[in-house]
Amino acid sequence: MTDDKKHSPHKRQYAVLSRQTIRTFAEAAGNGADMPDEIASVLAEDVVYRLRELVQVGCQYMEHGKRRKLSVADLNRALLQKDCAPICGHGSPDSVHWVHVKEAEVTAAEDNDVLLGNFACNSELPTRNGNVSLQAQWIAVEGFQKTNPASNTPVTSAKPRNLLEELQHHYELLTKAILSCDSLLTHSALEDLKTNTRIVPLLRNLVNFITNGIRKLNHDPCRLLCLLYAVNSLLRNKIIYLESQPYMAVLVDCVRHCAVEPLSQSSKSRFDQWIMRDYAARLLAFMIQSVLKVPVIKLKHQVTQGLNKILADPTKPFCSHYGAVSILTAIGAQSFEKCVLPHVVTLWSHLQTAIEDCSKSNVRQKMDAIRVCGAIQVSVDPTDDLN
């Protein structure tokens, strides 16, 4: 019974190329003049195996596309996967009509004759309107305007000069309003940054203004908070695209600086710096979770790695520890568990030592340590602040 099944005439078999076919292809390539039968048989088996493998991979692409017809595009994808050159000239969606040639005993694709003269005579020829010319004009890219010295328009033209003057004037009004003591004026400037569709030429200047302002106003947490509001407005402007620019890395570094770096020793501001640090932590978490995509996902790793180093260093001030804990808490539980929990025992003992010191010279350090302890407790058990 078993032998009958093995030798059944209905046994399924794969197509095999003959030795003569291999010799024909070898002669076409100029290498099949004296090919032995053994070599032709081995090559035929190898070619059949590779063709079956190619068709199998192509069928996988066909099934992935939910199609029932294997196309040339599927086979080209399979060829690219095998590091082979794709097939050219067979991508037509129409089916190929095959014709059997009795004289040569071959089957080939039908080659229809096309009279190009009919197409050329029936089509409308384009009329020549003038000499071909090429002109170039610079536009404002990232806030930088170039002038073309070869242009016929003089440099002292009123229109481009007025446009640049308007942008410069608008930039000066924005920067003054952001750092103004008038809350209504500051709010209107922030709304303009959020909704204005014509501030793209000023983007470079605005980012430089924020960067220099955070560096110079390190003693004033109130104005640092206004600069953070400006960063938030730029991020929420739908016209400005920051992901492909180097500005995103600069803004991330500025926001992180406001959250973890201590204020200048000359700071005498009565404004609560912890409000500024809390907002910077939430803003940085928003930038990482909602704004940063795949092209700049490396920034998230750099931020978390830097915060991990801050928590591992007991010589850092408590305000830096507070900012690092607040940022990781705002990013999510996974980042908090990965970066804070490995250092929580060492950090907690360091905080308790500062809290238990009741000397007059340690009053400020004690209050900062209590802030860090509260941030850790809220992160570990967020329901504590609700009870």
Coordinates of C-alpha atoms in Angstrom, one line a residue, residues 142-143 192-204 207 231-248 291:
E142 CA 15.0 80.1 9.0
G143 CA 15.0 83.8 9.4
D192 CA 0.8 85.8 18.9
L193 CA 3.6 83.2 19.1
K194 CA 1.0 80.4 19.3
T195 CA -1.3 81.5 16.5
N196 CA 0.8 83.8 14.1
T197 CA 1.4 82.0 10.8
R198 CA 4.1 84.6 9.6
I199 CA 6.7 84.3 12.3
V200 CA 8.7 81.4 10.6
P201 CA 11.4 83.9 9.3
L202 CA 11.9 84.9 13.0
L203 CA 12.3 81.4 14.3
R204 CA 16.0 81.5 14.5
V207 CA 15.2 80.5 19.6
V231 CA 8.7 77.8 24.3
N232 CA 5.3 76.3 24.9
S233 CA 3.7 78.8 22.5
L234 CA 6.3 77.9 19.8
L235 CA 5.6 74.2 20.2
R236 CA 1.9 74.7 19.9
N237 CA 2.1 76.8 16.7
K238 CA 0.8 74.5 14.0
I239 CA 2.8 76.3 11.2
I240 CA 6.2 75.9 12.9
Y241 CA 7.8 72.4 12.4
L242 CA 10.7 72.0 14.9
E243 CA 11.3 68.2 14.6
S244 CA 13.6 68.3 11.6
Q245 CA 15.5 71.4 12.8
P246 CA 18.4 71.7 15.3
Y247 CA 16.2 74.0 17.3
M248 CA 14.5 71.1 19.1
V291 CA 6.3 66.5 20.1

